């Protein structure tokens, strides 16, 4: 069966420090991968998505970046965190190859607090 | 462009009573529709999806959803609510072909089940 791992679960970082959040998927190949941010426990904001290694699409311009160095690894980064980067970050995967009827499967999220 | 509306920020129901969480959508062509549940400090969990066929879809934890094409709705239902059903619920839509394969999520509805 497929599983998704996201870490760390919680993170407290000072303003201006770098960030690296990692997500890995097991049990499937060529997944579509997604990074979302959820503010105040409500709506989801899509940050990045990827259909393959090295292929990253950004939805919202900001000081965050994403990379996909391996098929099942998705990394969210920042060189300098802002207070506004605080939030709950969720990684997700779905079947690739235009599998429109595939649901998204989410990790357990990372609670980031920038102080 | 596709969109999802969840008109209620919060739904309150007594334990043992039936519950309904509303969702309406807009998409070019036919939709794939999804419901997810999110418990505090966790990622979203897939509950059920509509692809085609029977308008009544059954999912996890006793939940079901009714697809109504003429009203462009996909309401989530459960015959008898449990306190443990209290959570945040998200509706999402994808087109069956063309357009963006990125799902569009509603803003979420907080379900509170009172003992």
PDB file of C-alpha atoms in Angstrom:
ATOM      1  CA  UNK A   1       0.000   0.000   0.000  1.00  0.00           C
ATOM      2  CA  UNK A   2       1.012   3.585  -0.501  1.00  0.00           C
ATOM      3  CA  UNK A   3       2.206   5.784   2.335  1.00  0.00           C
ATOM      4  CA  UNK A   4       3.319   9.385   2.608  1.00  0.00           C
ATOM      5  CA  UNK A   5       5.778  10.669   5.168  1.00  0.00           C
ATOM      6  CA  UNK A   6       6.186  14.309   6.063  1.00  0.00           C
ATOM      7  CA  UNK A   7       8.569  15.763   8.607  1.00  0.00           C
ATOM      8  CA  UNK A   8       9.110  17.400  10.959  1.00  0.00           C
ATOM      9  CA  UNK A   9       5.700  17.510  12.609  1.00  0.00           C
ATOM     10  CA  UNK A  10       6.391  20.842  14.294  1.00  0.00           C
ATOM     11  CA  UNK A  11       9.032  23.491  13.752  1.00  0.00           C
ATOM     12  CA  UNK A  12       9.806  26.818  15.391  1.00  0.00           C
ATOM     13  CA  UNK A  13      12.192  29.010  13.435  1.00  0.00           C
ATOM     14  CA  UNK A  14      13.357  32.621  13.827  1.00  0.00           C
ATOM     15  CA  UNK A  15      12.676  35.219  11.160  1.00  0.00           C
ATOM     16  CA  UNK A  16      15.391  35.191   8.511  1.00  0.00           C
ATOM     17  CA  UNK A  17      16.405  31.579   9.052  1.00  0.00           C
ATOM     18  CA  UNK A  18      16.285  28.951   6.278  1.00  0.00           C
ATOM     19  CA  UNK A  19      13.638  26.270   5.932  1.00  0.00           C
ATOM     20  CA  UNK A  20      13.588  22.744   4.580  1.00  0.00           C
ATOM     21  CA  UNK A  21      10.527  20.503   4.806  1.00  0.00           C
ATOM     22  CA  UNK A  22      10.662  17.059   3.308  1.00  0.00           C
ATOM     23  CA  UNK A  23       8.007  14.717   1.999  1.00  0.00           C
ATOM     24  CA  UNK A  24       8.420  11.197   0.644  1.00  0.00           C
ATOM     25  CA  UNK A  25       5.946   8.774  -0.865  1.00  0.00           C
ATOM     26  CA  UNK A  26       6.229   5.005  -0.870  1.00  0.00           C
ATOM     27  CA  UNK A  27       4.416   2.324  -2.819  1.00  0.00           C
ATOM     28  CA  UNK A  28       3.706   4.184  -6.048  1.00  0.00           C
ATOM     29  CA  UNK A  29       5.604   5.521  -9.038  1.00  0.00           C
ATOM     30  CA  UNK A  30       5.420   8.780 -10.960  1.00  0.00           C
ATOM     31  CA  UNK A  31       2.980  10.428  -8.566  1.00  0.00           C
ATOM     32  CA  UNK A  32       1.832  13.992  -8.828  1.00  0.00           C
ATOM     33  CA  UNK A  33       3.082  15.835  -5.751  1.00  0.00           C
ATOM     34  CA  UNK A  34       1.688  18.920  -4.069  1.00  0.00           C
ATOM     35  CA  UNK A  35       2.572  21.397  -1.315  1.00  0.00           C
ATOM     36  CA  UNK A  36      -0.302  23.238   0.362  1.00  0.00           C
ATOM     37  CA  UNK A  37      -0.390  25.774   3.172  1.00  0.00           C
ATOM     38  CA  UNK A  38      -3.330  26.040   5.520  1.00  0.00           C
ATOM     39  CA  UNK A  39      -3.736  29.174   7.585  1.00  0.00           C
ATOM     40  CA  UNK A  40      -5.866  29.368  10.734  1.00  0.00           C
ATOM     41  CA  UNK A  41      -7.173  25.827  10.293  1.00  0.00           C
ATOM     42  CA  UNK A  42      -9.282  26.608   7.266  1.00  0.00           C
ATOM     43  CA  UNK A  43      -8.795  26.984   3.536  1.00  0.00           C
ATOM     44  CA  UNK A  44      -6.009  25.319   1.576  1.00  0.00           C
ATOM     45  CA  UNK A  45      -3.615  27.357  -0.514  1.00  0.00           C
ATOM     46  CA  UNK A  46      -1.780  25.442  -3.230  1.00  0.00           C
ATOM     47  CA  UNK A  47       1.878  26.475  -3.233  1.00  0.00           C
ATOM     48  CA  UNK A  48       3.600  24.098  -5.658  1.00  0.00           C
ATOM     49  CA  UNK A  49       2.865  20.998  -7.664  1.00  0.00           C
ATOM     50  CA  UNK A  50       4.994  18.600  -9.652  1.00  0.00           C
ATOM     51  CA  UNK A  51       4.277  16.017 -12.335  1.00  0.00           C
ATOM     52  CA  UNK A  52       7.809  14.625 -12.498  1.00  0.00           C
ATOM     53  CA  UNK A  53      11.419  14.884 -11.385  1.00  0.00           C
ATOM     54  CA  UNK A  54      12.663  18.436 -11.709  1.00  0.00           C
ATOM     55  CA  UNK A  55       9.256  19.697 -12.901  1.00  0.00           C
ATOM     56  CA  UNK A  56       7.862  22.267 -10.485  1.00  0.00           C
ATOM     57  CA  UNK A  57       4.951  24.630 -11.005  1.00  0.00           C
ATOM     58  CA  UNK A  58       4.419  27.529  -8.641  1.00  0.00           C
ATOM     59  CA  UNK A  59       0.960  28.820  -7.897  1.00  0.00           C
ATOM     60  CA  UNK A  60       1.764  31.762  -5.675  1.00  0.00           C
ATOM     61  CA  UNK A  61       4.891  33.975  -5.905  1.00  0.00           C
ATOM     62  CA  UNK A  62       6.603  34.129  -2.533  1.00  0.00           C
ATOM     63  CA  UNK A  63       9.891  33.486  -0.827  1.00  0.00           C
ATOM     64  CA  UNK A  64       9.339  29.733  -0.865  1.00  0.00           C
ATOM     65  CA  UNK A  65      10.659  27.263  -3.419  1.00  0.00           C
ATOM     66  CA  UNK A  66      10.187  23.569  -4.077  1.00  0.00           C
ATOM     67  CA  UNK A  67      12.310  20.834  -5.562  1.00  0.00           C
ATOM     68  CA  UNK A  68      11.784  17.237  -6.611  1.00  0.00           C
ATOM     69  CA  UNK A  69      15.195  15.604  -6.717  1.00  0.00           C
ATOM     70  CA  UNK A  70      13.777  12.067  -6.886  1.00  0.00           C
ATOM     71  CA  UNK A  71      10.524  10.610  -8.174  1.00  0.00           C
ATOM     72  CA  UNK A  72       8.953  10.261  -4.735  1.00  0.00           C
ATOM     73  CA  UNK A  73      10.639  13.088  -2.844  1.00  0.00           C
ATOM     74  CA  UNK A  74       9.326  16.631  -2.608  1.00  0.00           C
ATOM     75  CA  UNK A  75      11.097  19.379  -0.672  1.00  0.00           C
ATOM     76  CA  UNK A  76       9.829  22.808   0.349  1.00  0.00           C
ATOM     77  CA  UNK A  77      12.495  25.399   1.082  1.00  0.00           C
ATOM     78  CA  UNK A  78      13.110  28.996   1.957  1.00  0.00           C
ATOM     79  CA  UNK A  79      16.325  30.946   2.235  1.00  0.00           C
ATOM     80  CA  UNK A  80      14.912  33.490   4.693  1.00  0.00           C
ATOM     81  CA  UNK A  81      11.678  32.957   6.576  1.00  0.00           C
ATOM     82  CA  UNK A  82       9.148  35.718   7.137  1.00  0.00           C
ATOM     83  CA  UNK A  83       6.618  35.950   9.958  1.00  0.00           C
ATOM     84  CA  UNK A  84       3.897  35.470   7.348  1.00  0.00           C
ATOM     85  CA  UNK A  85       5.304  32.035   6.486  1.00  0.00           C
ATOM     86  CA  UNK A  86       3.847  30.623   9.694  1.00  0.00           C
ATOM     87  CA  UNK A  87       1.177  28.031   9.046  1.00  0.00           C
ATOM     88  CA  UNK A  88       0.348  24.390   8.591  1.00  0.00           C
ATOM     89  CA  UNK A  89       2.118  22.877   5.579  1.00  0.00           C
ATOM     90  CA  UNK A  90       0.689  19.821   3.912  1.00  0.00           C
ATOM     91  CA  UNK A  91       2.258  17.557   1.334  1.00  0.00           C
ATOM     92  CA  UNK A  92       0.042  15.378  -0.841  1.00  0.00           C
ATOM     93  CA  UNK A  93       0.279  12.932  -3.719  1.00  0.00           C
ATOM     94  CA  UNK A  94      -2.089  11.618  -6.363  1.00  0.00           C
ATOM     95  CA  UNK A  95      -1.777   9.208  -9.238  1.00  0.00           C
ATOM     96  CA  UNK A  96      -0.081  10.787 -12.221  1.00  0.00           C
ATOM     97  CA  UNK A  97      -0.632  10.400 -15.959  1.00  0.00           C
ATOM     98  CA  UNK A  98      -3.776  12.510 -16.043  1.00  0.00           C
ATOM     99  CA  UNK A  99      -5.599  10.347 -13.502  1.00  0.00           C
ATOM    100  CA  UNK A 100      -8.240  12.972 -12.867  1.00  0.00           C
ATOM    101  CA  UNK A 101     -10.342  10.647 -10.736  1.00  0.00           C
ATOM    102  CA  UNK A 102      -7.522   9.981  -8.293  1.00  0.00           C
ATOM    103  CA  UNK A 103      -8.027  11.566  -4.878  1.00  0.00           C
ATOM    104  CA  UNK A 104      -5.210  13.361  -3.137  1.00  0.00           C
ATOM    105  CA  UNK A 105      -3.532  11.608  -0.212  1.00  0.00           C
ATOM    106  CA  UNK A 106      -2.124  13.918   2.417  1.00  0.00           C
ATOM    107  CA  UNK A 107       0.687  13.696   4.912  1.00  0.00           C
ATOM    108  CA  UNK A 108       0.132  14.640   8.537  1.00  0.00           C
ATOM    109  CA  UNK A 109       1.486  18.123   8.025  1.00  0.00           C
ATOM    110  CA  UNK A 110       4.151  20.363   9.541  1.00  0.00           C
ATOM    111  CA  UNK A 111       3.160  23.132  11.944  1.00  0.00           C
ATOM    112  CA  UNK A 112       5.626  25.968  11.274  1.00  0.00           C
ATOM    113  CA  UNK A 113       5.879  28.902  13.650  1.00  0.00           C
ATOM    114  CA  UNK A 114       8.168  31.745  12.661  1.00  0.00           C
ATOM    115  CA  UNK A 115       9.141  33.906  15.647  1.00  0.00           C
TER     116      UNK A 115
ATOM    117  CA  UNK B   1     -12.384  27.848 -14.331  1.00  0.00           C
ATOM    118  CA  UNK B   2     -13.629  25.433 -11.724  1.00  0.00           C
ATOM    119  CA  UNK B   3     -14.888  26.421  -8.287  1.00  0.00           C
ATOM    120  CA  UNK B   4     -16.390  24.924  -5.143  1.00  0.00           C
ATOM    121  CA  UNK B   5     -18.650  26.591  -2.619  1.00  0.00           C
ATOM    122  CA  UNK B   6     -19.296  25.343   0.892  1.00  0.00           C
ATOM    123  CA  UNK B   7     -21.906  27.832   2.038  1.00  0.00           C
ATOM    124  CA  UNK B   8     -21.744  27.016   5.744  1.00  0.00           C
ATOM    125  CA  UNK B   9     -18.671  27.787   7.826  1.00  0.00           C
ATOM    126  CA  UNK B  10     -20.054  25.659  10.640  1.00  0.00           C
ATOM    127  CA  UNK B  11     -22.724  23.011  11.046  1.00  0.00           C
ATOM    128  CA  UNK B  12     -24.036  22.030  14.463  1.00  0.00           C
ATOM    129  CA  UNK B  13     -25.927  18.799  15.030  1.00  0.00           C
ATOM    130  CA  UNK B  14     -26.897  16.693  18.013  1.00  0.00           C
ATOM    131  CA  UNK B  15     -25.460  13.210  18.356  1.00  0.00           C
ATOM    132  CA  UNK B  16     -27.755  10.629  16.787  1.00  0.00           C
ATOM    133  CA  UNK B  17     -29.354  13.125  14.407  1.00  0.00           C
ATOM    134  CA  UNK B  18     -28.758  13.088  10.668  1.00  0.00           C
ATOM    135  CA  UNK B  19     -26.182  15.494   9.315  1.00  0.00           C
ATOM    136  CA  UNK B  20     -25.709  17.267   5.989  1.00  0.00           C
ATOM    137  CA  UNK B  21     -22.704  19.286   4.867  1.00  0.00           C
ATOM    138  CA  UNK B  22     -23.401  21.223   1.691  1.00  0.00           C
ATOM    139  CA  UNK B  23     -21.248  21.613  -1.398  1.00  0.00           C
ATOM    140  CA  UNK B  24     -21.941  23.144  -4.806  1.00  0.00           C
ATOM    141  CA  UNK B  25     -19.516  23.230  -7.684  1.00  0.00           C
ATOM    142  CA  UNK B  26     -18.819  24.751 -11.065  1.00  0.00           C
ATOM    143  CA  UNK B  27     -16.730  22.998 -13.722  1.00  0.00           C
ATOM    144  CA  UNK B  28     -16.576  22.747 -17.490  1.00  0.00           C
ATOM    145  CA  UNK B  29     -18.054  19.443 -18.526  1.00  0.00           C
ATOM    146  CA  UNK B  30     -18.578  16.581 -16.126  1.00  0.00           C
ATOM    147  CA  UNK B  31     -17.022  16.587 -12.664  1.00  0.00           C
ATOM    148  CA  UNK B  32     -15.137  14.270 -10.437  1.00  0.00           C
ATOM    149  CA  UNK B  33     -16.140  15.185  -6.881  1.00  0.00           C
ATOM    150  CA  UNK B  34     -14.450  14.375  -3.591  1.00  0.00           C
ATOM    151  CA  UNK B  35     -14.996  14.767   0.136  1.00  0.00           C
ATOM    152  CA  UNK B  36     -12.199  14.898   2.687  1.00  0.00           C
ATOM    153  CA  UNK B  37     -12.151  15.118   6.477  1.00  0.00           C
ATOM    154  CA  UNK B  38      -9.511  16.806   8.615  1.00  0.00           C
ATOM    155  CA  UNK B  39      -9.064  16.251  12.326  1.00  0.00           C
ATOM    156  CA  UNK B  40      -7.110  18.808  14.398  1.00  0.00           C
ATOM    157  CA  UNK B  41      -3.417  18.990  13.566  1.00  0.00           C
ATOM    158  CA  UNK B  42      -3.692  16.236  10.975  1.00  0.00           C
ATOM    159  CA  UNK B  43      -3.697  16.058   7.205  1.00  0.00           C
ATOM    160  CA  UNK B  44      -6.843  15.631   5.136  1.00  0.00           C
ATOM    161  CA  UNK B  45      -8.230  12.116   4.776  1.00  0.00           C
ATOM    162  CA  UNK B  46     -10.123  11.029   1.678  1.00  0.00           C
ATOM    163  CA  UNK B  47     -13.733  10.030   2.467  1.00  0.00           C
ATOM    164  CA  UNK B  48     -15.425   9.329  -0.845  1.00  0.00           C
ATOM    165  CA  UNK B  49     -15.642  10.318  -4.491  1.00  0.00           C
ATOM    166  CA  UNK B  50     -18.136  10.517  -7.318  1.00  0.00           C
ATOM    167  CA  UNK B  51     -16.921   9.430 -10.738  1.00  0.00           C
ATOM    168  CA  UNK B  52     -19.970   8.303 -12.659  1.00  0.00           C
ATOM    169  CA  UNK B  53     -23.038   6.119 -12.304  1.00  0.00           C
ATOM    170  CA  UNK B  54     -25.113   5.948  -9.138  1.00  0.00           C
ATOM    171  CA  UNK B  55     -25.766   9.402  -7.746  1.00  0.00           C
ATOM    172  CA  UNK B  56     -25.507   8.145  -4.161  1.00  0.00           C
ATOM    173  CA  UNK B  57     -21.929   7.394  -3.202  1.00  0.00           C
ATOM    174  CA  UNK B  58     -20.997   5.554  -0.021  1.00  0.00           C
ATOM    175  CA  UNK B  59     -17.697   6.145   1.727  1.00  0.00           C
ATOM    176  CA  UNK B  60     -15.755   5.659   4.912  1.00  0.00           C
ATOM    177  CA  UNK B  61     -17.125   5.910   8.478  1.00  0.00           C
ATOM    178  CA  UNK B  62     -20.765   5.629   7.363  1.00  0.00           C
ATOM    179  CA  UNK B  63     -20.705   8.793   5.266  1.00  0.00           C
ATOM    180  CA  UNK B  64     -22.418   9.097   1.911  1.00  0.00           C
ATOM    181  CA  UNK B  65     -22.851  11.866  -0.619  1.00  0.00           C
ATOM    182  CA  UNK B  66     -25.508  12.609  -3.186  1.00  0.00           C
ATOM    183  CA  UNK B  67     -24.590  13.954  -6.603  1.00  0.00           C
ATOM    184  CA  UNK B  68     -27.207  16.208  -8.180  1.00  0.00           C
ATOM    185  CA  UNK B  69     -26.226  17.328 -11.667  1.00  0.00           C
ATOM    186  CA  UNK B  70     -29.092  19.767 -12.186  1.00  0.00           C
ATOM    187  CA  UNK B  71     -28.325  21.564  -8.943  1.00  0.00           C
ATOM    188  CA  UNK B  72     -24.537  21.107  -9.335  1.00  0.00           C
ATOM    189  CA  UNK B  73     -24.390  19.869  -5.768  1.00  0.00           C
ATOM    190  CA  UNK B  74     -22.602  17.097  -3.903  1.00  0.00           C
ATOM    191  CA  UNK B  75     -23.835  17.186  -0.301  1.00  0.00           C
ATOM    192  CA  UNK B  76     -22.245  14.993   2.344  1.00  0.00           C
ATOM    193  CA  UNK B  77     -24.628  13.083   4.601  1.00  0.00           C
ATOM    194  CA  UNK B  78     -24.713  10.671   7.479  1.00  0.00           C
ATOM    195  CA  UNK B  79     -27.892   9.154   8.961  1.00  0.00           C
ATOM    196  CA  UNK B  80     -26.757   9.317  12.583  1.00  0.00           C
ATOM    197  CA  UNK B  81     -23.990  11.670  13.729  1.00  0.00           C
ATOM    198  CA  UNK B  82     -21.340  10.740  16.283  1.00  0.00           C
ATOM    199  CA  UNK B  83     -19.390  13.112  18.515  1.00  0.00           C
ATOM    200  CA  UNK B  84     -16.256  11.679  16.910  1.00  0.00           C
ATOM    201  CA  UNK B  85     -17.465  13.016  13.513  1.00  0.00           C
ATOM    202  CA  UNK B  86     -16.640  16.525  14.719  1.00  0.00           C
ATOM    203  CA  UNK B  87     -13.982  17.770  12.297  1.00  0.00           C
ATOM    204  CA  UNK B  88     -13.354  20.010   9.309  1.00  0.00           C
ATOM    205  CA  UNK B  89     -14.815  18.786   6.011  1.00  0.00           C
ATOM    206  CA  UNK B  90     -13.637  19.766   2.540  1.00  0.00           C
ATOM    207  CA  UNK B  91     -15.319  19.293  -0.816  1.00  0.00           C
ATOM    208  CA  UNK B  92     -13.193  19.254  -3.986  1.00  0.00           C
ATOM    209  CA  UNK B  93     -13.796  19.089  -7.736  1.00  0.00           C
ATOM    210  CA  UNK B  94     -11.765  18.069 -10.776  1.00  0.00           C
ATOM    211  CA  UNK B  95     -12.870  18.049 -14.410  1.00  0.00           C
ATOM    212  CA  UNK B  96     -13.153  14.628 -16.067  1.00  0.00           C
ATOM    213  CA  UNK B  97     -10.924  15.797 -18.889  1.00  0.00           C
ATOM    214  CA  UNK B  98      -9.184  18.885 -20.109  1.00  0.00           C
ATOM    215  CA  UNK B  99      -8.783  21.917 -17.936  1.00  0.00           C
ATOM    216  CA  UNK B 100      -6.568  21.786 -14.898  1.00  0.00           C
ATOM    217  CA  UNK B 101      -6.030  18.427 -13.222  1.00  0.00           C
ATOM    218  CA  UNK B 102      -5.324  20.357 -10.050  1.00  0.00           C
ATOM    219  CA  UNK B 103      -8.315  19.849  -7.757  1.00  0.00           C
ATOM    220  CA  UNK B 104     -10.162  22.882  -6.478  1.00  0.00           C
ATOM    221  CA  UNK B 105     -11.090  22.752  -2.801  1.00  0.00           C
ATOM    222  CA  UNK B 106     -13.858  24.523  -0.942  1.00  0.00           C
ATOM    223  CA  UNK B 107     -13.031  26.591   2.123  1.00  0.00           C
ATOM    224  CA  UNK B 108     -14.144  23.873   4.478  1.00  0.00           C
ATOM    225  CA  UNK B 109     -17.057  23.394   6.868  1.00  0.00           C
ATOM    226  CA  UNK B 110     -16.551  22.789  10.562  1.00  0.00           C
ATOM    227  CA  UNK B 111     -18.896  20.086  11.809  1.00  0.00           C
ATOM    228  CA  UNK B 112     -19.645  20.100  15.513  1.00  0.00           C
ATOM    229  CA  UNK B 113     -21.612  17.190  16.939  1.00  0.00           C
ATOM    230  CA  UNK B 114     -22.993  17.851  20.412  1.00  0.00           C
ATOM    231  CA  UNK B 115     -23.432  14.990  22.907  1.00  0.00           C
TER     232      UNK B 115
END
